[in-house]
mmCIF file of N, CA, C and O in Angstrom:
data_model
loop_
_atom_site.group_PDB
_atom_site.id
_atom_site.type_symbol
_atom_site.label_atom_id
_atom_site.label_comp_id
_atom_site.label_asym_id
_atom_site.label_seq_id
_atom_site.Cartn_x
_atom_site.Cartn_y
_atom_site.Cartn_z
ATOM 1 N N UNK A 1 -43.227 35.095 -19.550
ATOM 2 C CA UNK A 1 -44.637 34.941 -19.218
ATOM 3 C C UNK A 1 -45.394 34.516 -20.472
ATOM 4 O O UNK A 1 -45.468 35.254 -21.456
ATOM 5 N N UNK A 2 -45.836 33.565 -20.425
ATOM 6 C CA UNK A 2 -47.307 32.756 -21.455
ATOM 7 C C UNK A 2 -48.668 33.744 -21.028
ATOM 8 O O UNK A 2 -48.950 33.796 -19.831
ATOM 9 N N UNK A 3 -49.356 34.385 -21.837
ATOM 10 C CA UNK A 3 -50.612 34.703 -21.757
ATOM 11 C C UNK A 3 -51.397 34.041 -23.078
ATOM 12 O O UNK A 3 -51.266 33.941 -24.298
ATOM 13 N N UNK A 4 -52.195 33.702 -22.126
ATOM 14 C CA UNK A 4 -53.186 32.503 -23.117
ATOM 15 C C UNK A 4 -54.569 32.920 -23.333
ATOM 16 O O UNK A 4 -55.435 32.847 -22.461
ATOM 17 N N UNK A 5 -54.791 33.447 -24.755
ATOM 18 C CA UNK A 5 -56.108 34.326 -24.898
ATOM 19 C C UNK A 5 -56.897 33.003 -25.901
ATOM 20 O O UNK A 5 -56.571 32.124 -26.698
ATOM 21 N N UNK A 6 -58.396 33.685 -25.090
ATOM 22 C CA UNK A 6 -59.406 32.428 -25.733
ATOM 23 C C UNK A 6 -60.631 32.947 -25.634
ATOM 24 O O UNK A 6 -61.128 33.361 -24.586
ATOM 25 N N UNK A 7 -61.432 32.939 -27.297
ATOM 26 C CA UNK A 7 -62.480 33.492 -27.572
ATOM 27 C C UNK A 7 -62.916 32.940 -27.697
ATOM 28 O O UNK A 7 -62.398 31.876 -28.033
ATOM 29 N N UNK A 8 -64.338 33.034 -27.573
ATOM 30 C CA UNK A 8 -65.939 32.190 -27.670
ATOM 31 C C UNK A 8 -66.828 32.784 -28.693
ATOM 32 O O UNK A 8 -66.871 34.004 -28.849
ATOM 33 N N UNK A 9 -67.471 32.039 -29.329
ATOM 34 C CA UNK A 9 -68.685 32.301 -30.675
ATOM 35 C C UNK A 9 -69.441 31.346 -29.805
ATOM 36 O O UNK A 9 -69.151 30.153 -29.902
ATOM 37 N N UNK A 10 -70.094 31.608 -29.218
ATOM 38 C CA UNK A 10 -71.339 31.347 -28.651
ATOM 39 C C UNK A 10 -72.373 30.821 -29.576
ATOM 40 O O UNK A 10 -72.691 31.346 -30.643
ATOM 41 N N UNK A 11 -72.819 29.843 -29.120
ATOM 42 C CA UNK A 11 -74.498 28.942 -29.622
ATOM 43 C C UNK A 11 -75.649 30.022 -29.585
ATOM 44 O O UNK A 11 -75.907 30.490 -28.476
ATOM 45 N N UNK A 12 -76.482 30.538 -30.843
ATOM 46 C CA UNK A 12 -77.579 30.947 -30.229
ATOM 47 C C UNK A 12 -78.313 31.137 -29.194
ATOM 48 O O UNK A 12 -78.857 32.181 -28.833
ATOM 49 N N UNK A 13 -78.329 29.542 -28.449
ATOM 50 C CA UNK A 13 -79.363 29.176 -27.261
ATOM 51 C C UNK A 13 -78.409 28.992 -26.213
ATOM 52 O O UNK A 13 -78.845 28.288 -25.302
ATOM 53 N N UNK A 14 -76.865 29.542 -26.011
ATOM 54 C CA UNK A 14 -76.354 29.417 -25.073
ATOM 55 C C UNK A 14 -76.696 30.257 -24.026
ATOM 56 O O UNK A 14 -76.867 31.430 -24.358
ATOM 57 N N UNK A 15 -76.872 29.934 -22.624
ATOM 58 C CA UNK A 15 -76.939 30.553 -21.590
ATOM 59 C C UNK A 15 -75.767 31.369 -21.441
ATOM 60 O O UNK A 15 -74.671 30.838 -21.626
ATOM 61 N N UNK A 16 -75.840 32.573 -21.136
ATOM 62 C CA UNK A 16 -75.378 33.602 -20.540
ATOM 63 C C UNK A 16 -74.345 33.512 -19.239
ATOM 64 O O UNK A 16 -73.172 33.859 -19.102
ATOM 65 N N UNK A 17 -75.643 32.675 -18.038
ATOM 66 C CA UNK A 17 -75.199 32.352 -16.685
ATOM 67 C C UNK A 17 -74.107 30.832 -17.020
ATOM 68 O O UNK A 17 -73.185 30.739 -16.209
ATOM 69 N N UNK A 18 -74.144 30.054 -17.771
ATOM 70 C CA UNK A 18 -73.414 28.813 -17.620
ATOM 71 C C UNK A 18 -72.322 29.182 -18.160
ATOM 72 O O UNK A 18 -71.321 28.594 -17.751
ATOM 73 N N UNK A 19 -72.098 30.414 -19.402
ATOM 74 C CA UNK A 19 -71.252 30.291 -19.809
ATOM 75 C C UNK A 19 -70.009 31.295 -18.799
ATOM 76 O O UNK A 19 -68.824 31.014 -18.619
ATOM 77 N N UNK A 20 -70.829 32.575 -18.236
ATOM 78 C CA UNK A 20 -70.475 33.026 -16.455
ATOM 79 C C UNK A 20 -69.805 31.849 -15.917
ATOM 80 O O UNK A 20 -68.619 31.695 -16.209
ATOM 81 N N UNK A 21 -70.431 30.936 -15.123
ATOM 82 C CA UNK A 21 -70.150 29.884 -14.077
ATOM 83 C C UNK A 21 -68.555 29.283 -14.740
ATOM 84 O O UNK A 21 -67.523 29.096 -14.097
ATOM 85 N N UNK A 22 -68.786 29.074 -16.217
ATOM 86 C CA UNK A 22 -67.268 28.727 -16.698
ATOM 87 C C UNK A 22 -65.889 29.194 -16.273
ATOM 88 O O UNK A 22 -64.809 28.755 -15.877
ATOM 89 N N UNK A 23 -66.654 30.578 -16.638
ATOM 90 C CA UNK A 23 -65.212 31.647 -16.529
ATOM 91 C C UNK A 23 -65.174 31.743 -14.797
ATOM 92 O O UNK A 23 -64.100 31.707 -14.197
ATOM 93 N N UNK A 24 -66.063 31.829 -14.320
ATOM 94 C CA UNK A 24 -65.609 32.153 -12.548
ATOM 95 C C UNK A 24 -65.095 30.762 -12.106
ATOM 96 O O UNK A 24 -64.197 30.794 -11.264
ATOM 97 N N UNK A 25 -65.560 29.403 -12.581
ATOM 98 C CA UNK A 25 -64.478 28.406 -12.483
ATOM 99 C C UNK A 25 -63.225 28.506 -12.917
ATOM 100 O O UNK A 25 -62.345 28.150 -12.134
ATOM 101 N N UNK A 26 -62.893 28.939 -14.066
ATOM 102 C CA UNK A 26 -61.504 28.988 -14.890
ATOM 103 C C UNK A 26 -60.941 29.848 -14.001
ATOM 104 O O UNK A 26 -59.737 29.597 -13.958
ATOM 105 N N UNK A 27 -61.337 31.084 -12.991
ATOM 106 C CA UNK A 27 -60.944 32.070 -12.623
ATOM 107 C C UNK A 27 -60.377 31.605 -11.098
ATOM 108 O O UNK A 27 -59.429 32.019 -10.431
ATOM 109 N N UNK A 28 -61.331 30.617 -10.863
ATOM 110 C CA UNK A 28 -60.707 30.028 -9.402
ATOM 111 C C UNK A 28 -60.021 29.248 -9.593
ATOM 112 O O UNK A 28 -59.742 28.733 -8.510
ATOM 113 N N UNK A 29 -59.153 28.449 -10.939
ATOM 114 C CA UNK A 29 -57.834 27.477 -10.945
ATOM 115 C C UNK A 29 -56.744 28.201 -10.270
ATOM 116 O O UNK A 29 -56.139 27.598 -9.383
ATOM 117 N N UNK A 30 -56.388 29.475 -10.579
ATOM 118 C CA UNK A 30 -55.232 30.542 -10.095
ATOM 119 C C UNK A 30 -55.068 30.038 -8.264
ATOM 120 O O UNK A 30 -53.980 29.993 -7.690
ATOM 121 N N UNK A 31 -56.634 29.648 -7.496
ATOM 122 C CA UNK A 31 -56.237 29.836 -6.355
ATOM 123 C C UNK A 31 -55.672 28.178 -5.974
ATOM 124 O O UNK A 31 -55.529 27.761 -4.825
ATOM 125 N N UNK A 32 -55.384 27.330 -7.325
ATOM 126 C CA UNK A 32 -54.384 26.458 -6.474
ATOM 127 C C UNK A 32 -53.478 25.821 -7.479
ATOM 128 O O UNK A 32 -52.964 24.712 -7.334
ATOM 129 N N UNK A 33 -53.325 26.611 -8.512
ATOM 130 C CA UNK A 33 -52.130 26.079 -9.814
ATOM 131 C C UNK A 33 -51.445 26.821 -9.710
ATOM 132 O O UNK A 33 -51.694 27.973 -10.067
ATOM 133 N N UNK A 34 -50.099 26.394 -9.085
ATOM 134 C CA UNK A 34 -49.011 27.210 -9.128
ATOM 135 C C UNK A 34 -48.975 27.900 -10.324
ATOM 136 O O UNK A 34 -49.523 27.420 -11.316
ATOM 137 N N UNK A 35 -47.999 29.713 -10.391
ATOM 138 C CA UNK A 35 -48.193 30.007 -11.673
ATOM 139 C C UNK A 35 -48.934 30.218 -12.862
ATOM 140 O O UNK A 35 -48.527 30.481 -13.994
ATOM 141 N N UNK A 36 -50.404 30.018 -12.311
ATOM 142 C CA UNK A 36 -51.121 31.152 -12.755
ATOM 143 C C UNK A 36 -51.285 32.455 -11.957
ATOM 144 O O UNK A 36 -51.616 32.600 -10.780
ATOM 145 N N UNK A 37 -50.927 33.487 -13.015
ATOM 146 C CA UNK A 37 -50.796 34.556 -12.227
ATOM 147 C C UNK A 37 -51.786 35.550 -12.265
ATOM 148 O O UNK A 37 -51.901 36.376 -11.360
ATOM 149 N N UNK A 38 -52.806 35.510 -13.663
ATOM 150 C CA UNK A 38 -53.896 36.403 -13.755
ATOM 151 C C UNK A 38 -54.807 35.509 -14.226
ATOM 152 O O UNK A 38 -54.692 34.334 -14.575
ATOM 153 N N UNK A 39 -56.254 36.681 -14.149
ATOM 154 C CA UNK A 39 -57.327 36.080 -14.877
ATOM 155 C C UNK A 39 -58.120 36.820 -15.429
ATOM 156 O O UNK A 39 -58.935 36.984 -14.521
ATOM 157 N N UNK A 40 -58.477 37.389 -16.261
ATOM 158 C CA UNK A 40 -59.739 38.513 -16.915
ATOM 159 C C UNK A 40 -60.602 38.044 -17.989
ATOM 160 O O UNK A 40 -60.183 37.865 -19.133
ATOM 161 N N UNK A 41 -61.573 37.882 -17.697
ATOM 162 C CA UNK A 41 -62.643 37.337 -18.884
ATOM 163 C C UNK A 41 -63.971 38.016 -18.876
ATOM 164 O O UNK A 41 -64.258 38.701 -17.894
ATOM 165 N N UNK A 42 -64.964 37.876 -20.044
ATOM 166 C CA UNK A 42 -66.056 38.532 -19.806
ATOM 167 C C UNK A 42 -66.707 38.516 -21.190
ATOM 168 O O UNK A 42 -66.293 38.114 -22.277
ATOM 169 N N UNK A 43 -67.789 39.048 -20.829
ATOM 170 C CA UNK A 43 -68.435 39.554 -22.644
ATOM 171 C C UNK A 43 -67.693 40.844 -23.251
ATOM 172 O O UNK A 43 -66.975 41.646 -22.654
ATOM 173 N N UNK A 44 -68.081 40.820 -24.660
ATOM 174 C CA UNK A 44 -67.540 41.236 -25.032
ATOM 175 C C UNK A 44 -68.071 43.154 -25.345
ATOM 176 O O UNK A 44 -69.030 43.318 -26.100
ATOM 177 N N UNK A 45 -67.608 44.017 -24.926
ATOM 178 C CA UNK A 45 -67.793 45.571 -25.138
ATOM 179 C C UNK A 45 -67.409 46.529 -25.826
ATOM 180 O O UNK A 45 -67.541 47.744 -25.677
ATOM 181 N N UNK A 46 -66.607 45.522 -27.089
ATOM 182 C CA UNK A 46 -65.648 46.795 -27.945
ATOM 183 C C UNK A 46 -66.966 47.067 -28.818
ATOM 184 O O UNK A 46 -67.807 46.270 -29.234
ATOM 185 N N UNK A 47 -66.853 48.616 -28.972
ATOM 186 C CA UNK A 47 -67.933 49.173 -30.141
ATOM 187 C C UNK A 47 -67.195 49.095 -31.425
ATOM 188 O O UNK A 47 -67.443 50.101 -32.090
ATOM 189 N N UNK A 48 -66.544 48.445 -31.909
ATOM 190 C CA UNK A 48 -65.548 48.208 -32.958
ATOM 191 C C UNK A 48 -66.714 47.383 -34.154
ATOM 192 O O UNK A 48 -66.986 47.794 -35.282
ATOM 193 N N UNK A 49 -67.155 46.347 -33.592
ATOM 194 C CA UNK A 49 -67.860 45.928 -34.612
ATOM 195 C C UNK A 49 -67.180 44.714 -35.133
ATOM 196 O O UNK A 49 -68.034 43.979 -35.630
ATOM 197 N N UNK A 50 -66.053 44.234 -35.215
ATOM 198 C CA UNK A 50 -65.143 43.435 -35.586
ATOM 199 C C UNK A 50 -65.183 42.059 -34.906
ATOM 200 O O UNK A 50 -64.459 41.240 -35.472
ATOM 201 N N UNK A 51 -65.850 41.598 -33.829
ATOM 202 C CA UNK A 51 -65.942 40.705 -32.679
ATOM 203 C C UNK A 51 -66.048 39.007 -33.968
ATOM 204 O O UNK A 51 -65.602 37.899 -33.668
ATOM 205 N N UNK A 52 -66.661 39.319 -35.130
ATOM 206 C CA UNK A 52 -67.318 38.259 -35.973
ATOM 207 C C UNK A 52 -67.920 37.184 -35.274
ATOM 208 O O UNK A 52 -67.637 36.054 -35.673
ATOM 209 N N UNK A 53 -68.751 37.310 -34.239
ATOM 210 C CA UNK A 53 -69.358 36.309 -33.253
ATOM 211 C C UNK A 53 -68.651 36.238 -32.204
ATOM 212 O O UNK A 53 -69.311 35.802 -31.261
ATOM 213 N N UNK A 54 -67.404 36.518 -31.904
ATOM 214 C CA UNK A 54 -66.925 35.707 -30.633
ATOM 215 C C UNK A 54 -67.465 36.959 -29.639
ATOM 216 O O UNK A 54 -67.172 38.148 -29.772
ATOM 217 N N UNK A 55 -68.403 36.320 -28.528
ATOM 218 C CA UNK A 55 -69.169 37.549 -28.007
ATOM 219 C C UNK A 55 -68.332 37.794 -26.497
ATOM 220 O O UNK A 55 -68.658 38.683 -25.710
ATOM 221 N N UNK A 56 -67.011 36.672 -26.223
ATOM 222 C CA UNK A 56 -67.036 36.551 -24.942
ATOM 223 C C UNK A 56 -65.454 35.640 -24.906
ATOM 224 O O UNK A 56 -65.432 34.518 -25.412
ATOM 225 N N UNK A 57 -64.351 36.150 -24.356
ATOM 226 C CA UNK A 57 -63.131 36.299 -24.252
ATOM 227 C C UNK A 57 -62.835 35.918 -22.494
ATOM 228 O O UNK A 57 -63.591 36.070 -21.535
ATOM 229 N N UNK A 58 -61.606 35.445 -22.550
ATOM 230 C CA UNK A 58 -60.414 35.191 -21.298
ATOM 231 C C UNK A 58 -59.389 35.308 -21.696
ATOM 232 O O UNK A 58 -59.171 34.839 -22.814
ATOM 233 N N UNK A 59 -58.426 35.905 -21.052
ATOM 234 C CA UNK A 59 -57.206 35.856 -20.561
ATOM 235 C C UNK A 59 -56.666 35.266 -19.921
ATOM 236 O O UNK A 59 -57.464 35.266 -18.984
ATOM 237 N N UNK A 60 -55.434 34.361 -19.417
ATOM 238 C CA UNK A 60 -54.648 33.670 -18.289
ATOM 239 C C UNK A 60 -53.204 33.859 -18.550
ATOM 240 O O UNK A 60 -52.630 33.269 -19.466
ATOM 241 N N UNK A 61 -52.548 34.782 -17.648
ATOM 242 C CA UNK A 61 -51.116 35.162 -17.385
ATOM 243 C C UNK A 61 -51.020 33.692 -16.951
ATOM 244 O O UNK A 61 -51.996 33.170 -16.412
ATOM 245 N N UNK A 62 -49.966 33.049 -17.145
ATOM 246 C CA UNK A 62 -49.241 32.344 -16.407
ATOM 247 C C UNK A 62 -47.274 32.647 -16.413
ATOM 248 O O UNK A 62 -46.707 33.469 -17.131
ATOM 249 N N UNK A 63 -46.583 31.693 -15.381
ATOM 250 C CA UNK A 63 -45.956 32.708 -15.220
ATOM 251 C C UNK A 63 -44.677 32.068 -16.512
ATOM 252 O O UNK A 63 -43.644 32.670 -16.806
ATOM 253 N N UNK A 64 -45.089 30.859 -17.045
ATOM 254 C CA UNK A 64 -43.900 30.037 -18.114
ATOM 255 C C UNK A 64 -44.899 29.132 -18.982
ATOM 256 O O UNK A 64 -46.042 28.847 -18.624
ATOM 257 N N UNK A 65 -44.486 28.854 -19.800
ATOM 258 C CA UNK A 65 -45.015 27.480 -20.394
ATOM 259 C C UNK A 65 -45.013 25.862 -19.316
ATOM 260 O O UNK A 65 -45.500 24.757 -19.557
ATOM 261 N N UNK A 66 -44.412 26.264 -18.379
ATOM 262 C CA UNK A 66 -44.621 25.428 -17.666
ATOM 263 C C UNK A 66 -45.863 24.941 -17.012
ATOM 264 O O UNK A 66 -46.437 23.852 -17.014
ATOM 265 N N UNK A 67 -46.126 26.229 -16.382
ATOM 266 C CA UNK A 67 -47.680 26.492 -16.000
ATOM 267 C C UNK A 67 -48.746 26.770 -16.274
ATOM 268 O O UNK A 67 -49.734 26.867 -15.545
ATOM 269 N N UNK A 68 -48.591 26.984 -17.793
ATOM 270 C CA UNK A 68 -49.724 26.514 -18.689
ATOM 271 C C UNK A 68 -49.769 25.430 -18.812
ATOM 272 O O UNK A 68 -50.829 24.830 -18.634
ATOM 273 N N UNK A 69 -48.646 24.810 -19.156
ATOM 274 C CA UNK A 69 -48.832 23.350 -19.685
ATOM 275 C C UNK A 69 -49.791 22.360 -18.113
ATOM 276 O O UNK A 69 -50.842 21.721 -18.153
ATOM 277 N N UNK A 70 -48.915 22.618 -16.997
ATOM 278 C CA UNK A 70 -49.516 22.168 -16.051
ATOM 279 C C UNK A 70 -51.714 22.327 -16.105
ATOM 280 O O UNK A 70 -52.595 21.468 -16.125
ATOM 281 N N UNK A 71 -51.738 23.635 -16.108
ATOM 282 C CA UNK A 71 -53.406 24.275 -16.291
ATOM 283 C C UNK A 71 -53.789 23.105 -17.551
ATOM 284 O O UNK A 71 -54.922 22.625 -17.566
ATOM 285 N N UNK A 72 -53.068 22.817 -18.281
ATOM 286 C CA UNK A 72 -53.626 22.360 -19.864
ATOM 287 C C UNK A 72 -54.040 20.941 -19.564
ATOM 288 O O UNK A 72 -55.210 20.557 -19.595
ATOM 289 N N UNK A 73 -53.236 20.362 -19.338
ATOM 290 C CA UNK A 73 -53.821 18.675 -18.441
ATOM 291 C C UNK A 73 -54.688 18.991 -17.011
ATOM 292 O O UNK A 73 -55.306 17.961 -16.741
ATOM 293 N N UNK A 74 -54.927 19.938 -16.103
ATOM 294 C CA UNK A 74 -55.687 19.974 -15.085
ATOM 295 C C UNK A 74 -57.054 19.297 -15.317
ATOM 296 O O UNK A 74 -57.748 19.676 -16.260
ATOM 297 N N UNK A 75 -57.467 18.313 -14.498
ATOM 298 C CA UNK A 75 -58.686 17.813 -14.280
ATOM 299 C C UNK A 75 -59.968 18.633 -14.651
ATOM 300 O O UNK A 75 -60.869 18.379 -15.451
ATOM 301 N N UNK A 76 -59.746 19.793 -13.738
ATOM 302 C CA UNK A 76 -61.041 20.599 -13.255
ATOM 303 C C UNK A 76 -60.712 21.737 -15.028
ATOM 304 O O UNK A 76 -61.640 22.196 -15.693
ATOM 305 N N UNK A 77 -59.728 21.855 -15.259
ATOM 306 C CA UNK A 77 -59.592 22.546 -16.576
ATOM 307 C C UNK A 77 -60.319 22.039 -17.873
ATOM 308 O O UNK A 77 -60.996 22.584 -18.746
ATOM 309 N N UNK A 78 -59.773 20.422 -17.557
ATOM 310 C CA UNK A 78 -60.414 19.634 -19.080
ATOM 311 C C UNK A 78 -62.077 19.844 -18.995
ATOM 312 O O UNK A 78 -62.880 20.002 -19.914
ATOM 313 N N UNK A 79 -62.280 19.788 -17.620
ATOM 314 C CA UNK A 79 -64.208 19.512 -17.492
ATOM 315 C C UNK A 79 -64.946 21.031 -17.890
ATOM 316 O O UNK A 79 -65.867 21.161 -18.697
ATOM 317 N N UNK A 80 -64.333 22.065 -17.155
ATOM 318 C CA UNK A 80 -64.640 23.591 -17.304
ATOM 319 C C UNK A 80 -64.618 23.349 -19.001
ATOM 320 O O UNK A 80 -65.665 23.218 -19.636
ATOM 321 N N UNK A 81 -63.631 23.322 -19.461
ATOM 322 C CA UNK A 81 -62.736 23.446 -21.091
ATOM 323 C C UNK A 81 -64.121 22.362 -22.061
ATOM 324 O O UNK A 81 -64.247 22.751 -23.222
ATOM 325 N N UNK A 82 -64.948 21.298 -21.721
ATOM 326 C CA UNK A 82 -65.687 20.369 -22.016
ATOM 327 C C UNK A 82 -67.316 21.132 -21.774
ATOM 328 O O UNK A 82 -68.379 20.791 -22.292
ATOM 329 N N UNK A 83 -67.058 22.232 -20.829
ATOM 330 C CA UNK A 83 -68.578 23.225 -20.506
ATOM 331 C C UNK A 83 -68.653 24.157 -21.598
ATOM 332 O O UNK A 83 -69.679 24.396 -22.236
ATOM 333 N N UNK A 84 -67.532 24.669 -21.783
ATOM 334 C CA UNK A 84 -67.148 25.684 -22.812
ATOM 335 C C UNK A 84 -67.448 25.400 -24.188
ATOM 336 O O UNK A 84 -68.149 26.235 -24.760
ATOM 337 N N UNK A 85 -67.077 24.431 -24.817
ATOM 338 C CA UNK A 85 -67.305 24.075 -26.312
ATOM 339 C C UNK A 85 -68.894 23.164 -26.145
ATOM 340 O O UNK A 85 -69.279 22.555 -27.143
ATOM 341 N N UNK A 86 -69.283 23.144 -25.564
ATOM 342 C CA UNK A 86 -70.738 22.530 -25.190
ATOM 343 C C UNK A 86 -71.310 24.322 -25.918
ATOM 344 O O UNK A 86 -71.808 24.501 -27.030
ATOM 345 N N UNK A 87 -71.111 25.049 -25.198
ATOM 346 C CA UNK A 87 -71.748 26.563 -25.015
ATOM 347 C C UNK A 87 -71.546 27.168 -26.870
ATOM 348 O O UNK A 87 -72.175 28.024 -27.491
ATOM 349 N N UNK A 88 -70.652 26.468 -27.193
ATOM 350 C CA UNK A 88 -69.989 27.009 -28.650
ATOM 351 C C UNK A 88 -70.314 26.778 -30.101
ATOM 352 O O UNK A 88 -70.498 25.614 -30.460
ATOM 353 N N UNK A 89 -70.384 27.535 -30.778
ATOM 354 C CA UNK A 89 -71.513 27.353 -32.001
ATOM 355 C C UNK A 89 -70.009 26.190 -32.593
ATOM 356 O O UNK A 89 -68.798 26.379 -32.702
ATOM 357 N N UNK A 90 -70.694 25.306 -32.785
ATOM 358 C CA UNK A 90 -69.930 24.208 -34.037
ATOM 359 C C UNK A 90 -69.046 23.774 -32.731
ATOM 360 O O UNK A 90 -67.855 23.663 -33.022
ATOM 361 N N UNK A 91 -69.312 23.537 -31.531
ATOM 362 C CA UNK A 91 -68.253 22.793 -30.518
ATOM 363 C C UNK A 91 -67.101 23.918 -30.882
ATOM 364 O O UNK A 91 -67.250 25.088 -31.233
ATOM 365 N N UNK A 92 -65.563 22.930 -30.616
ATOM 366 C CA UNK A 92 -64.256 23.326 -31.008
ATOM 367 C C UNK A 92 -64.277 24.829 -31.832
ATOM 368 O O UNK A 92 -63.730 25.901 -31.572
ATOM 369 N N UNK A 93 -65.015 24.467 -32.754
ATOM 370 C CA UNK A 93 -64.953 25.541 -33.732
ATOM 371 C C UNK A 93 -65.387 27.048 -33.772
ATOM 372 O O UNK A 93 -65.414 28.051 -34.485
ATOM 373 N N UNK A 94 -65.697 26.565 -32.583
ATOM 374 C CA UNK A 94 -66.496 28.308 -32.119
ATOM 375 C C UNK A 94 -65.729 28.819 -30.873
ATOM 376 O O UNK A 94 -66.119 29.618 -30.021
ATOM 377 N N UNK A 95 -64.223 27.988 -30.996
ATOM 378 C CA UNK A 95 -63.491 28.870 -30.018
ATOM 379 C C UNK A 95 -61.850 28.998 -30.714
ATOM 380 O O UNK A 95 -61.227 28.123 -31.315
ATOM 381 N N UNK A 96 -61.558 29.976 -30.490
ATOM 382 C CA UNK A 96 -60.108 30.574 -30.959
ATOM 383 C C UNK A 96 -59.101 30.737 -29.802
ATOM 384 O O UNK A 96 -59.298 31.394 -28.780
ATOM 385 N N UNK A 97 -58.145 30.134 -30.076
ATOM 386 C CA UNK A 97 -57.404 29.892 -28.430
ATOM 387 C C UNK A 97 -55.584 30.481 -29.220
ATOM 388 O O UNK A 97 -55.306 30.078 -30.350
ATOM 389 N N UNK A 98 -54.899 31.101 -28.700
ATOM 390 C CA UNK A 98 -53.999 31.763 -29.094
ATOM 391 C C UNK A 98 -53.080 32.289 -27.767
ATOM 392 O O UNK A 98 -53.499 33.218 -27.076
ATOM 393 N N UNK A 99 -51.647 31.540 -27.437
ATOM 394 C CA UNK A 99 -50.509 31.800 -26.590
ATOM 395 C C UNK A 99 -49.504 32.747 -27.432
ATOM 396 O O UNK A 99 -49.056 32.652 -28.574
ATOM 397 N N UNK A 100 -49.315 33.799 -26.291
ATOM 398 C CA UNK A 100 -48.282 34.172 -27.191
ATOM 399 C C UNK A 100 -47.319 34.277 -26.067
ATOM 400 O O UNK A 100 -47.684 33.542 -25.149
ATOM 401 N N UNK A 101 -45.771 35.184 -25.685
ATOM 402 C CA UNK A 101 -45.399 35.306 -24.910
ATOM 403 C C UNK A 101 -45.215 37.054 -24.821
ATOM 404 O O UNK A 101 -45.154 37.833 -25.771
ATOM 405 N N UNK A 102 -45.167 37.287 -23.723
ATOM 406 C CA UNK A 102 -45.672 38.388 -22.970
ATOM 407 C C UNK A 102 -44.289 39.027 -22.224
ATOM 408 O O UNK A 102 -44.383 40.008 -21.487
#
């Protein structure tokens, strides 16, 4: 199993709700990409203190590198994935994306 974790450092003036609408899109790929098997995302709630901006995290089980890779070229992924770094302080740079295997 590939689980594919991806943090957000959010824009000052980013919306809240658009950056929502992202993740409940990203969350509805599962209901037609083979092999995705989970989805959990959200703001962020650790009282840790450690977050260094990234205010707002996802998860995606998939069930191989296969089916990530498939999610990774998806249409509706690249455009969601193009909403996301819009939302992100410095574009690209305000997101941390990290596979490991599970």
């Amino acid at each position: 199993m590939i689980r594919h974790i991806v943090l957000l450092r959010p824009k000052p003036d980013a919306a809240a709700a658009e950056i929502r609408a992202v993740l409940d899109g990203l969350a509805k790929l599962g209901d037609r990409l083979p092999g995705m098997l989970a989805f959990a995302g959200g703001a962020d709630v650790s009282p840790e203190g450690l977050q260094q901006g990234f205010a707002y995290g996802f998860t995606i089980d998939f069930a191989d590198a296969a089916a990530r890779d498939a999610y990774l070229v998806d249409p509706e992924h690249k455009a969601l994935g193009a909403r996301l770094v819009a939302t992100a302080e410095g574009g690209r740079q305000g997101i941390l994306v990290v596979d490991i295997e599970a």
